[in-house]
């Protein structure tokens, strides 16, 4: 079966699997999904083989992984599973883990899950280098701060702003519940701003005041100069940690 949507293909496979007497249904998925999975349904199993998995494994053995696109539940789940699997396999035992980051941001809680996963690896003694490519915006700037070393390619763009939320134009909600949601949004915004302020070494209230006035768009040089320590540590056309990987090829 060829299907553009992972949700569609898994629903289809579940129906096929349940209608067959065989114990296994083998599915080849040409989608951007990291890792093979096995789903159990009615005593049968669906084994999914992903061509991207081979490419990811090649990078993982060199201590390189990727976070690209919007931050959501899937990206957080995939990053945690694949990175911890690579850690257990010893793929970056004697080298830093290099994360190529290119994201417009996304959902706060899932972004914090990625942030905490990286910090957990750092606490276990892993050197984590995050290389910003393309766009590092919103939640992406927070994830960047989890690294032991933060690197930007020359033309990477950065965005720092306050957390945004929406209740929908036609939605109705009790005032007390709306106030609770507003308070929670303010609490989460303070968490994100505190992570940024602590790493760039800027007073929290000063950073919050800057973000209240406007979105902070920066090029790599501006990101390097924000606060005393910057959003990044280094601007490089080819970071040393990636140079080593590429010259081994």
Coordinates of N, CA and C in Angstrom, one line a residue:
X1 N 0.8 -1.2 0.0 CA 0.0 0.0 0.0 C 0.9 1.2 0.0
X2 N 0.5 2.3 -0.8 CA 1.2 3.5 -0.8 C 0.2 4.6 -0.3
X3 N 0.6 5.3 0.7 CA -0.4 6.2 1.4 C 0.4 7.4 1.9
X4 N -0.1 8.6 1.7 CA 0.7 9.8 2.1 C 0.6 10.1 3.6
X5 N -0.5 9.6 4.2 CA -0.7 9.9 5.6 C -0.4 8.8 6.5
X6 N 0.5 9.0 7.5 CA 0.8 7.9 8.5 C -0.4 7.4 9.2
X7 N -1.3 8.3 9.6 CA -2.5 7.9 10.3 C -3.4 7.0 9.4
X8 N -3.5 7.4 8.1 CA -4.3 6.6 7.2 C -3.7 5.2 7.0
X9 N -2.4 5.2 6.8 CA -1.8 3.9 6.5 C -1.9 3.0 7.8
X10 N -1.8 3.5 9.0 CA -1.9 2.7 10.1 C -3.3 2.2 10.4
X11 N -4.3 3.0 10.1 CA -5.7 2.6 10.2 C -6.0 1.5 9.2
X12 N -5.5 1.7 7.9 CA -5.6 0.7 6.9 C -5.0 -0.6 7.3
X13 N -3.8 -0.6 7.8 CA -3.0 -1.8 8.2 C -3.7 -2.5 9.3
X14 N -4.3 -1.7 10.3 CA -5.0 -2.4 11.4 C -6.2 -3.2 10.9
X15 N -6.9 -2.6 9.9 CA -8.1 -3.3 9.3 C -7.7 -4.5 8.6
X16 N -6.6 -4.4 7.8 CA -6.1 -5.6 7.1 C -5.6 -6.6 8.0
X17 N -4.9 -6.2 9.1 CA -4.3 -7.1 10.0 C -5.4 -7.9 10.7
X18 N -6.5 -7.2 11.1 CA -7.6 -7.9 11.8 C -8.4 -8.8 10.9
X19 N -8.3 -8.6 9.6 CA -9.1 -9.4 8.7 C -8.3 -10.7 8.3
X20 N -7.0 -10.7 8.6 CA -6.2 -11.9 8.1 C -6.0 -12.8 9.3
X21 N -5.7 -14.1 8.9 CA -5.3 -15.1 9.9 C -3.9 -15.1 10.2
X22 N -3.1 -14.4 9.4 CA -1.6 -14.4 9.6 C -1.3 -13.5 10.8
X23 N -0.2 -13.8 11.5 CA 0.2 -13.1 12.7 C 0.9 -11.8 12.4
X24 N 1.4 -11.7 11.2 CA 2.2 -10.5 10.9 C 1.8 -9.8 9.6
X25 N 1.7 -8.5 9.5 CA 1.5 -7.8 8.3 C 2.7 -6.9 8.2
X26 N 3.4 -7.0 7.0 CA 4.6 -6.2 6.8 C 4.3 -5.0 5.9
X27 N 4.7 -3.8 6.4 CA 4.3 -2.5 5.7 C 5.6 -1.7 5.5
X28 N 5.8 -1.3 4.3 CA 6.9 -0.4 3.9 C 6.3 1.0 3.8
X29 N 6.8 2.0 4.7 CA 6.3 3.3 4.7 C 7.4 4.3 4.3
X30 N 7.1 5.0 3.1 CA 8.1 6.0 2.7 C 7.8 7.3 3.2
X31 N 7.7 7.4 4.5 CA 7.3 8.7 5.2 C 8.4 9.2 6.1
X32 N 8.4 10.4 6.5 CA 9.4 11.0 7.3 C 9.1 10.6 8.8
X33 N 9.4 9.4 9.1 CA 9.1 8.9 10.5 C 10.3 8.2 10.9
X34 N 10.8 8.5 12.1 CA 12.1 7.9 12.6 C 11.8 6.6 13.4
X35 N 12.3 5.5 12.9 CA 12.2 4.3 13.7 C 11.1 3.4 13.3
X36 N 11.4 2.1 13.4 CA 10.4 1.0 13.2 C 9.6 0.9 14.4
X37 N 8.3 0.6 14.2 CA 7.4 0.4 15.3 C 6.6 -0.9 15.1
X38 N 6.2 -1.5 16.2 CA 5.3 -2.7 16.1 C 4.1 -2.3 16.9
X39 N 2.9 -2.4 16.3 CA 1.6 -2.1 16.9 C 0.9 -3.4 17.1
X40 N 0.3 -3.6 18.3 CA -0.4 -4.8 18.6 C -1.9 -4.5 18.5
X41 N -2.6 -5.4 17.9 CA -4.1 -5.3 17.7 C -4.7 -6.6 17.5
X42 N -5.6 -7.0 18.4 CA -6.3 -8.3 18.4 C -5.4 -9.5 18.2
X43 N -4.3 -9.4 18.9 CA -3.4 -10.6 18.9 C -2.5 -10.6 17.7
X44 N -2.6 -9.6 16.8 CA -1.7 -9.6 15.6 C -0.8 -8.4 15.7
X45 N 0.3 -8.4 14.9 CA 1.3 -7.3 14.9 C 1.5 -6.7 13.6
X46 N 1.7 -5.4 13.6 CA 2.1 -4.7 12.4 C 3.5 -4.3 12.5
X47 N 4.3 -4.7 11.6 CA 5.8 -4.4 11.5 C 6.0 -3.4 10.4
X48 N 6.4 -2.2 10.8 CA 6.6 -1.1 9.9 C 8.1 -0.9 9.6
X49 N 8.5 -1.0 8.3 CA 9.9 -0.7 7.9 C 10.0 0.6 7.2
X50 N 10.8 1.5 7.7 CA 10.9 2.9 7.2 C 12.2 3.1 6.5
X51 N 12.2 3.5 5.3 CA 13.5 3.7 4.6 C 14.3 4.8 5.2
X52 N 13.6 5.8 5.9 CA 14.4 6.9 6.6 C 15.2 6.3 7.8
X53 N 14.7 5.2 8.3 CA 15.4 4.7 9.5 C 16.9 4.3 9.2
X54 N 17.1 3.8 8.0 CA 18.5 3.5 7.6 C 19.4 4.8 7.5
X55 N 18.8 5.8 7.0 CA 19.5 7.1 6.9 C 19.8 7.6 8.3
X56 N 18.8 7.6 9.2 CA 18.9 8.0 10.6 C 20.0 7.2 11.3
X57 N 20.0 5.9 11.1 CA 21.0 5.1 11.8 C 22.4 5.4 11.3
X58 N 22.6 5.8 10.1 CA 23.9 6.2 9.6 C 24.4 7.4 10.3
X59 N 23.5 8.4 10.5 CA 23.8 9.6 11.2 C 24.1 9.3 12.7
X60 N 23.2 8.5 13.2 CA 23.3 8.2 14.7 C 24.6 7.5 15.0
X61 N 25.1 6.7 14.2 CA 26.4 6.0 14.4 C 27.6 7.0 14.4
X62 N 27.3 8.2 13.8 CA 28.3 9.2 13.9 C 28.0 10.3 15.0
X63 N 27.0 10.0 15.8 CA 26.7 10.9 16.8 C 25.9 12.1 16.4
X64 N 25.1 12.0 15.3 CA 24.4 13.2 14.7 C 22.9 12.8 14.7
X65 N 22.1 13.8 15.1 CA 20.6 13.6 14.9 C 20.0 14.9 14.5
X66 N 18.7 14.9 14.2 CA 18.1 16.1 13.6 C 16.7 16.4 14.3
X67 N 16.5 17.7 14.6 CA 15.2 18.2 15.0 C 14.8 19.2 13.9
X68 N 13.8 18.9 13.1 CA 13.4 19.8 12.0 C 11.9 19.9 11.9
X69 N 11.4 21.1 11.7 CA 10.0 21.3 11.5 C 9.3 21.7 12.9
X70 N 8.0 21.7 12.9 CA 7.3 22.2 14.1 C 7.5 21.2 15.3
X71 N 7.6 21.8 16.4 CA 7.8 21.0 17.7 C 6.4 20.6 18.1
X72 N 6.2 19.2 18.1 CA 4.9 18.7 18.5 C 5.1 17.4 19.3
X73 N 4.0 16.7 19.5 CA 4.1 15.4 20.3 C 5.0 14.4 19.5
X74 N 4.8 14.3 18.2 CA 5.5 13.3 17.5 C 7.0 13.6 17.5
X75 N 7.4 14.9 17.3 CA 8.8 15.2 17.2 C 9.5 15.0 18.6
X76 N 8.7 15.3 19.7 CA 9.3 15.0 21.0 C 9.5 13.6 21.3
X77 N 8.5 12.8 20.9 CA 8.5 11.3 21.1 C 9.6 10.7 20.3
X78 N 9.7 11.1 19.0 CA 10.7 10.5 18.1 C 12.1 10.9 18.6
X79 N 12.3 12.1 19.0 CA 13.6 12.6 19.5 C 14.1 11.8 20.7
X80 N 13.2 11.7 21.7 CA 13.5 11.0 22.9 C 13.9 9.5 22.7
X81 N 13.0 8.8 21.9 CA 13.3 7.4 21.6 C 14.6 7.2 20.9
X82 N 14.8 7.9 19.8 CA 15.9 7.7 19.0 C 17.2 8.1 19.6
X83 N 17.2 9.2 20.4 CA 18.4 9.7 21.0 C 18.8 8.8 22.2
X84 N 17.8 8.4 23.0 CA 18.2 7.5 24.1 C 18.6 6.1 23.5
X85 N 18.0 5.7 22.4 CA 18.5 4.4 21.8 C 19.9 4.5 21.4
X86 N 20.3 5.6 20.8 CA 21.6 5.9 20.3 C 22.6 5.9 21.5
X87 N 22.1 6.5 22.6 CA 22.9 6.6 23.8 C 23.2 5.3 24.4
X88 N 22.2 4.4 24.4 CA 22.4 3.1 25.0 C 23.3 2.2 24.0
X89 N 23.2 2.5 22.7 CA 24.0 1.8 21.8 C 25.5 2.3 21.8
X90 N 25.7 3.4 22.5 CA 27.1 3.9 22.5 C 27.5 4.7 21.3
X91 N 26.6 5.2 20.5 CA 26.9 5.9 19.3 C 27.7 7.2 19.5
X92 N 27.5 7.8 20.7 CA 28.3 9.0 21.0 C 29.0 8.9 22.3
X93 N 29.5 7.7 22.5 CA 30.2 7.4 23.8 C 31.5 8.2 23.8
X94 N 32.2 8.3 22.7 CA 33.5 9.0 22.7 C 33.5 10.2 21.8
X95 N 32.4 10.8 21.6 CA 32.2 12.0 20.8 C 31.0 12.7 21.3
X96 N 30.9 14.0 21.0 CA 29.6 14.7 21.4 C 28.4 14.3 20.5
X97 N 27.3 14.4 21.1 CA 26.0 14.3 20.3 C 25.8 15.6 19.6
X98 N 25.7 15.6 18.3 CA 25.4 16.8 17.5 C 24.0 16.8 17.1
X99 N 23.3 17.8 17.4 CA 21.9 18.0 17.1 C 21.7 19.1 16.0
X100 N 21.3 18.8 14.8 CA 21.0 19.8 13.8 C 19.6 20.3 14.1
X101 N 19.4 21.6 14.4 CA 18.1 22.2 14.8 C 17.7 23.2 13.8
X102 N 16.4 23.0 13.3 CA 15.8 23.9 12.3 C 14.3 23.9 12.5
X103 N 13.8 24.9 13.3 CA 12.4 24.8 13.7 C 11.8 26.2 13.8
X104 N 10.5 26.3 13.5 CA 9.8 27.6 13.7 C 9.2 27.7 15.1
X105 N 9.5 26.6 15.9 CA 8.9 26.5 17.3 C 7.7 25.6 17.3
X106 N 6.9 25.7 18.3 CA 5.7 24.8 18.4 C 5.2 24.7 19.8
X107 N 4.7 23.6 20.2 CA 4.0 23.4 21.4 C 5.0 23.4 22.6
X108 N 4.6 24.2 23.6 CA 5.5 24.4 24.7 C 5.9 23.2 25.5
X109 N 4.9 22.4 25.9 CA 5.2 21.2 26.8 C 6.0 20.2 26.0
X110 N 5.8 20.0 24.8 CA 6.6 19.0 24.0 C 8.0 19.6 23.8
X111 N 8.1 20.9 23.6 CA 9.4 21.5 23.5 C 10.2 21.3 24.8
X112 N 9.5 21.5 25.9 CA 10.2 21.3 27.2 C 10.6 19.8 27.4
X113 N 9.8 18.9 26.8 CA 10.2 17.5 26.9 C 11.5 17.2 26.2
X114 N 11.7 17.9 25.0 CA 13.0 17.8 24.3 C 14.1 18.4 25.1
X115 N 13.8 19.6 25.6 CA 14.8 20.3 26.4 C 15.3 19.4 27.6
X116 N 14.3 18.8 28.3 CA 14.7 18.0 29.5 C 15.4 16.7 29.1
X117 N 15.1 16.2 27.9 CA 15.8 15.0 27.4 C 17.2 15.3 27.2
X118 N 17.5 16.5 26.6 CA 18.9 16.9 26.3 C 19.6 17.1 27.6
X119 N 19.0 17.8 28.6 CA 19.6 18.1 29.8 C 19.9 16.8 30.6
X120 N 19.0 15.8 30.4 CA 19.2 14.5 31.1 C 20.5 13.8 30.5
X121 N 20.7 13.9 29.2 CA 21.9 13.4 28.6 C 23.1 14.1 29.1
X122 N 23.0 15.4 29.2 CA 24.1 16.2 29.7 C 24.5 15.8 31.1
X123 N 23.4 15.6 32.0 CA 23.6 15.1 33.3 C 24.3 13.8 33.4
X124 N 24.2 13.0 32.3 CA 24.8 11.7 32.3 C 26.2 11.7 31.7
X125 N 26.7 13.0 31.5 CA 28.1 13.1 31.0 C 28.3 13.3 29.5
X126 N 27.2 13.4 28.8 CA 27.2 13.6 27.3 C 27.4 15.0 26.9
X127 N 28.4 15.3 26.1 CA 28.5 16.6 25.5 C 27.5 16.8 24.4
X128 N 26.7 17.8 24.4 CA 25.7 18.0 23.4 C 25.9 19.3 22.7
X129 N 26.2 19.2 21.4 CA 26.4 20.4 20.6 C 25.1 20.6 19.7
X130 N 24.5 21.7 19.8 CA 23.3 22.0 19.0 C 23.8 23.0 17.9
X131 N 23.5 22.6 16.6 CA 23.9 23.5 15.5 C 22.6 24.0 14.9
X132 N 22.5 25.3 15.0 CA 21.3 26.0 14.4 C 21.5 26.2 12.9
X133 N 20.5 25.7 12.2 CA 20.5 25.9 10.7 C 19.2 26.4 10.3
X134 N 19.1 27.3 9.3 CA 17.9 27.8 8.8 C 17.2 28.8 9.7
X135 N 16.3 28.3 10.5 CA 15.5 29.1 11.4 C 15.4 28.5 12.8
X136 N 15.8 29.3 13.8 CA 15.6 28.9 15.2 C 14.6 29.9 15.9
X137 N 13.4 29.6 16.0 CA 12.4 30.5 16.5 C 11.6 30.0 17.6
X138 N 11.1 30.9 18.5 CA 10.2 30.6 19.5 C 10.7 29.5 20.4
X139 N 10.0 28.4 20.5 CA 10.4 27.3 21.4 C 11.8 26.7 21.0
X140 N 12.2 26.9 19.7 CA 13.5 26.4 19.2 C 14.6 27.1 20.0
X141 N 14.4 28.4 20.3 CA 15.5 29.2 21.0 C 15.7 28.6 22.4
X142 N 14.6 28.1 23.0 CA 14.7 27.6 24.3 C 15.4 26.2 24.3
X143 N 15.1 25.4 23.3 CA 15.7 24.1 23.1 C 17.2 24.3 22.9
X144 N 17.6 25.3 22.2 CA 19.0 25.6 21.9 C 19.8 25.8 23.2
X145 N 19.2 26.3 24.2 CA 19.9 26.6 25.5 C 20.2 25.3 26.3
X146 N 19.7 24.2 25.9 CA 19.9 22.9 26.6 C 21.3 22.4 26.3
X147 N 22.0 22.9 25.2 CA 23.2 22.3 24.8 C 24.4 22.7 25.7
X148 N 25.4 21.9 25.7 CA 26.7 22.3 26.3 C 27.4 23.3 25.5
X149 N 27.2 23.2 24.1 CA 27.8 24.2 23.2 C 26.8 24.5 22.1
X150 N 26.6 25.8 21.9 CA 25.5 26.3 21.0 C 26.2 26.9 19.8
X151 N 25.9 26.4 18.6 CA 26.6 26.8 17.4 C 25.6 27.3 16.3
X152 N 25.9 28.3 15.6 CA 25.0 28.7 14.5 C 25.8 28.8 13.2
X153 N 25.2 28.3 12.1 CA 25.7 28.6 10.8 C 25.5 30.1 10.5
X154 N 26.3 30.6 9.6 CA 26.3 32.1 9.4 C 25.0 32.7 9.1
X155 N 24.1 32.1 8.3 CA 22.9 32.7 7.9 C 21.6 32.2 8.6
X156 N 21.8 31.6 9.8 CA 20.7 31.1 10.6 C 20.0 32.4 11.2
X157 N 18.7 32.3 11.2 CA 17.9 33.4 11.8 C 17.2 33.0 13.1
X158 N 17.1 33.9 14.0 CA 16.6 33.6 15.3 C 15.4 34.5 15.7
X159 N 14.5 34.0 16.5 CA 13.3 34.7 16.9 C 13.1 34.4 18.4
X160 N 13.0 35.4 19.2 CA 12.6 35.3 20.6 C 11.3 36.1 20.8
X161 N 10.3 35.5 21.4 CA 9.1 36.3 21.7 C 8.4 35.7 22.9
X162 N 7.3 36.4 23.4 CA 6.5 35.8 24.4 C 5.7 34.6 23.9
X163 N 5.3 33.7 24.8 CA 4.5 32.6 24.5 C 3.1 33.1 24.0
X164 N 2.6 32.5 23.0 CA 1.3 32.9 22.5 C 0.3 31.7 22.7
X165 N -1.0 32.1 22.9 CA -2.1 31.1 23.1 C -3.3 31.7 22.5
X166 N -4.3 30.8 22.2 CA -5.5 31.2 21.6 C -6.7 30.5 22.2
X167 N -7.8 31.1 22.4 CA -9.0 30.4 22.8 C -10.0 30.3 21.7
X168 N -9.7 30.8 20.5 CA -10.6 30.7 19.4 C -11.7 31.8 19.4
X169 N -12.0 32.3 18.2 CA -12.9 33.4 18.0 C -14.3 33.1 18.5
X170 N -14.8 32.0 18.2 CA -16.2 31.6 18.5 C -16.3 30.8 19.8
X171 N -15.2 30.6 20.5 CA -15.3 29.7 21.7 C -15.9 30.5 22.9
X172 N -16.6 29.8 23.7 CA -17.1 30.4 24.9 C -16.5 29.7 26.2
X173 N -16.2 30.4 27.2 CA -15.6 29.9 28.3 C -15.9 30.7 29.6
X174 N -16.1 30.0 30.7 CA -16.4 30.8 31.9 C -15.2 31.7 32.3
X175 N -15.5 32.8 32.9 CA -14.5 33.8 33.2 C -13.4 33.2 34.1
X176 N -13.9 32.4 35.1 CA -12.9 31.8 36.0 C -12.0 30.9 35.3
X177 N -12.5 30.1 34.3 CA -11.6 29.2 33.6 C -10.7 29.9 32.6
X178 N -11.2 31.0 32.0 CA -10.4 31.8 31.2 C -9.2 32.4 32.0
X179 N -9.5 32.9 33.2 CA -8.5 33.4 34.1 C -7.5 32.4 34.4
X180 N -7.9 31.2 34.7 CA -7.0 30.1 35.0 C -6.0 29.8 33.8
X181 N -6.6 29.8 32.6 CA -5.8 29.6 31.4 C -4.8 30.7 31.2
X182 N -5.2 31.9 31.5 CA -4.3 33.0 31.4 C -3.2 33.0 32.4
X183 N -3.5 32.6 33.6 CA -2.5 32.4 34.6 C -1.5 31.3 34.3
X184 N -2.0 30.2 33.7 CA -1.1 29.1 33.3 C -0.2 29.6 32.2
X185 N -0.8 30.3 31.2 CA 0.1 30.8 30.1 C 1.1 31.7 30.6
X186 N 0.8 32.6 31.6 CA 1.8 33.5 32.2 C 2.9 32.7 32.9
X187 N 2.5 31.6 33.6 CA 3.4 30.8 34.3 C 4.4 30.1 33.4
X188 N 3.9 29.6 32.3 CA 4.7 28.9 31.3 C 5.6 29.9 30.6
X189 N 5.1 31.1 30.3 CA 5.9 32.1 29.7 C 7.1 32.5 30.6
X190 N 6.9 32.6 31.9 CA 7.9 32.9 32.9 C 9.0 31.8 32.9
X191 N 8.5 30.5 32.7 CA 9.5 29.4 32.7 C 10.4 29.5 31.5
X192 N 9.8 29.8 30.3 CA 10.6 29.9 29.1 C 11.6 31.1 29.2
X193 N 11.0 32.2 29.6 CA 11.9 33.4 29.7 C 13.0 33.2 30.7
X194 N 12.7 32.5 31.8 CA 13.8 32.3 32.8 C 14.9 31.4 32.2
X195 N 14.5 30.4 31.4 CA 15.6 29.5 30.8 C 16.5 30.4 29.9
X196 N 15.8 31.2 29.1 CA 16.6 32.1 28.2 C 17.5 33.1 28.9
X197 N 16.9 33.8 29.9 CA 17.6 34.8 30.7 C 18.8 34.2 31.4
X198 N 18.6 33.0 32.0 CA 19.7 32.4 32.7 C 20.8 32.1 31.9
X199 N 20.6 31.5 30.6 CA 21.7 31.1 29.8 C 22.4 32.3 29.1
X200 N 21.6 33.3 28.7 CA 22.2 34.4 28.0 C 22.8 35.4 29.0
X201 N 22.5 35.2 30.3 CA 22.9 36.1 31.4 C 22.4 37.5 31.2
X202 N 21.1 37.6 31.2 CA 20.4 38.9 31.2 C 19.3 38.9 32.3
X203 N 19.1 40.0 32.9 CA 18.0 40.1 33.9 C 16.7 39.7 33.3
X204 N 16.0 38.8 34.0 CA 14.7 38.3 33.5 C 13.7 39.4 33.1
X205 N 13.5 40.3 34.0 CA 12.6 41.4 33.7 C 13.0 42.2 32.5
X206 N 14.3 42.4 32.3 CA 14.8 43.1 31.1 C 14.4 42.4 29.8
X207 N 14.6 41.0 29.8 CA 14.3 40.2 28.6 C 12.8 40.2 28.4
X208 N 12.0 40.1 29.4 CA 10.5 40.1 29.3 C 10.0 41.5 28.7
X209 N 10.7 42.5 29.2 CA 10.3 43.9 28.7 C 10.6 44.0 27.2
X210 N 11.7 43.5 26.8 CA 12.1 43.6 25.4 C 11.1 42.8 24.5
X211 N 10.6 41.7 25.0 CA 9.7 40.8 24.3 C 8.3 41.4 24.3
X212 N 8.0 42.2 25.3 CA 6.6 42.8 25.3 C 6.5 43.8 24.2
X213 N 7.5 44.5 23.9 CA 7.5 45.6 22.9 C 7.4 45.0 21.5
X214 N 8.1 44.0 21.2 CA 8.1 43.5 19.8 C 8.8 42.1 19.8
X215 N 8.6 41.4 18.7 CA 9.3 40.1 18.5 C 10.8 40.4 18.2
X216 N 11.6 39.7 18.8 CA 13.1 39.9 18.7 C 13.6 39.0 17.6
X217 N 13.7 39.6 16.4 CA 14.4 38.9 15.2 C 15.9 39.2 15.2
X218 N 16.7 38.2 15.0 CA 18.1 38.4 15.0 C 18.8 37.5 14.0
X219 N 19.9 38.0 13.4 CA 20.8 37.1 12.7 C 21.7 36.4 13.6
X220 N 22.6 35.6 13.1 CA 23.5 34.9 14.0 C 24.4 35.8 14.9
X221 N 24.8 36.9 14.3 CA 25.6 37.9 15.0 C 24.8 38.5 16.2
X222 N 23.6 38.9 15.9 CA 22.7 39.5 16.9 C 22.5 38.4 18.0
X223 N 22.3 37.2 17.6 CA 22.1 36.1 18.6 C 23.3 35.9 19.5
X224 N 24.5 36.1 18.9 CA 25.7 35.9 19.7 C 25.9 37.1 20.7
X225 N 25.3 38.2 20.4 CA 25.5 39.4 21.2 C 24.4 39.7 22.2
X226 N 23.3 38.8 22.3 CA 22.2 39.0 23.2 C 22.7 38.7 24.6
X227 N 22.6 39.7 25.5 CA 23.0 39.4 26.9 C 24.5 39.3 27.0
X228 N 25.0 38.8 28.1 CA 26.4 38.6 28.3 C 27.0 37.4 27.6
X229 N 26.1 36.3 27.5 CA 26.6 35.0 27.0 C 26.0 34.7 25.6
X230 N 25.0 35.4 25.2 CA 24.4 35.2 23.9 C 23.4 34.0 23.8
X231 N 22.6 33.9 22.8 CA 21.8 32.8 22.5 C 22.7 31.6 22.0
X232 N 23.8 32.0 21.4 CA 24.7 31.0 20.9 C 26.2 31.3 21.3
X233 N 27.0 30.3 21.2 CA 28.4 30.4 21.7 C 29.4 30.7 20.5
X234 N 28.9 30.3 19.3 CA 29.9 30.3 18.2 C 29.1 30.4 16.8
X235 N 29.7 31.1 15.9 CA 29.2 31.1 14.5 C 30.3 30.5 13.7
X236 N 29.9 29.5 12.9 CA 30.8 28.7 12.1 C 30.2 28.2 10.8
X237 N 31.0 28.2 9.8 CA 30.5 27.6 8.5 C 30.6 26.0 8.6
X238 N 31.5 25.5 9.4 CA 31.6 24.1 9.6 C 32.1 23.8 11.0
X239 N 31.2 23.6 12.0 CA 31.6 23.3 13.4 C 32.6 22.1 13.4
X240 N 33.5 22.2 14.4 CA 34.5 21.2 14.5 C 33.9 19.8 14.7
X241 N 32.8 19.8 15.5 CA 32.2 18.5 15.8 C 31.6 17.8 14.5
X242 N 31.1 18.7 13.6 CA 30.6 18.1 12.3 C 31.8 17.9 11.3
X243 N 32.8 18.7 11.4 CA 34.0 18.5 10.5 C 34.6 17.1 10.7
X244 N 34.6 16.7 12.0 CA 35.2 15.4 12.3 C 34.3 14.3 11.6
X245 N 33.0 14.4 11.7 CA 32.1 13.5 11.2 C 32.2 13.4 9.6
X246 N 32.3 14.6 9.0 CA 32.3 14.6 7.6 C 33.7 14.2 7.0
X247 N 34.7 14.4 7.7 CA 36.0 14.0 7.2 C 36.3 12.5 7.4
X248 N 35.4 11.9 8.3 CA 35.5 10.4 8.4 C 34.8 9.7 7.3
X249 N 34.0 10.4 6.5 CA 33.2 9.8 5.4 C 34.2 9.3 4.3

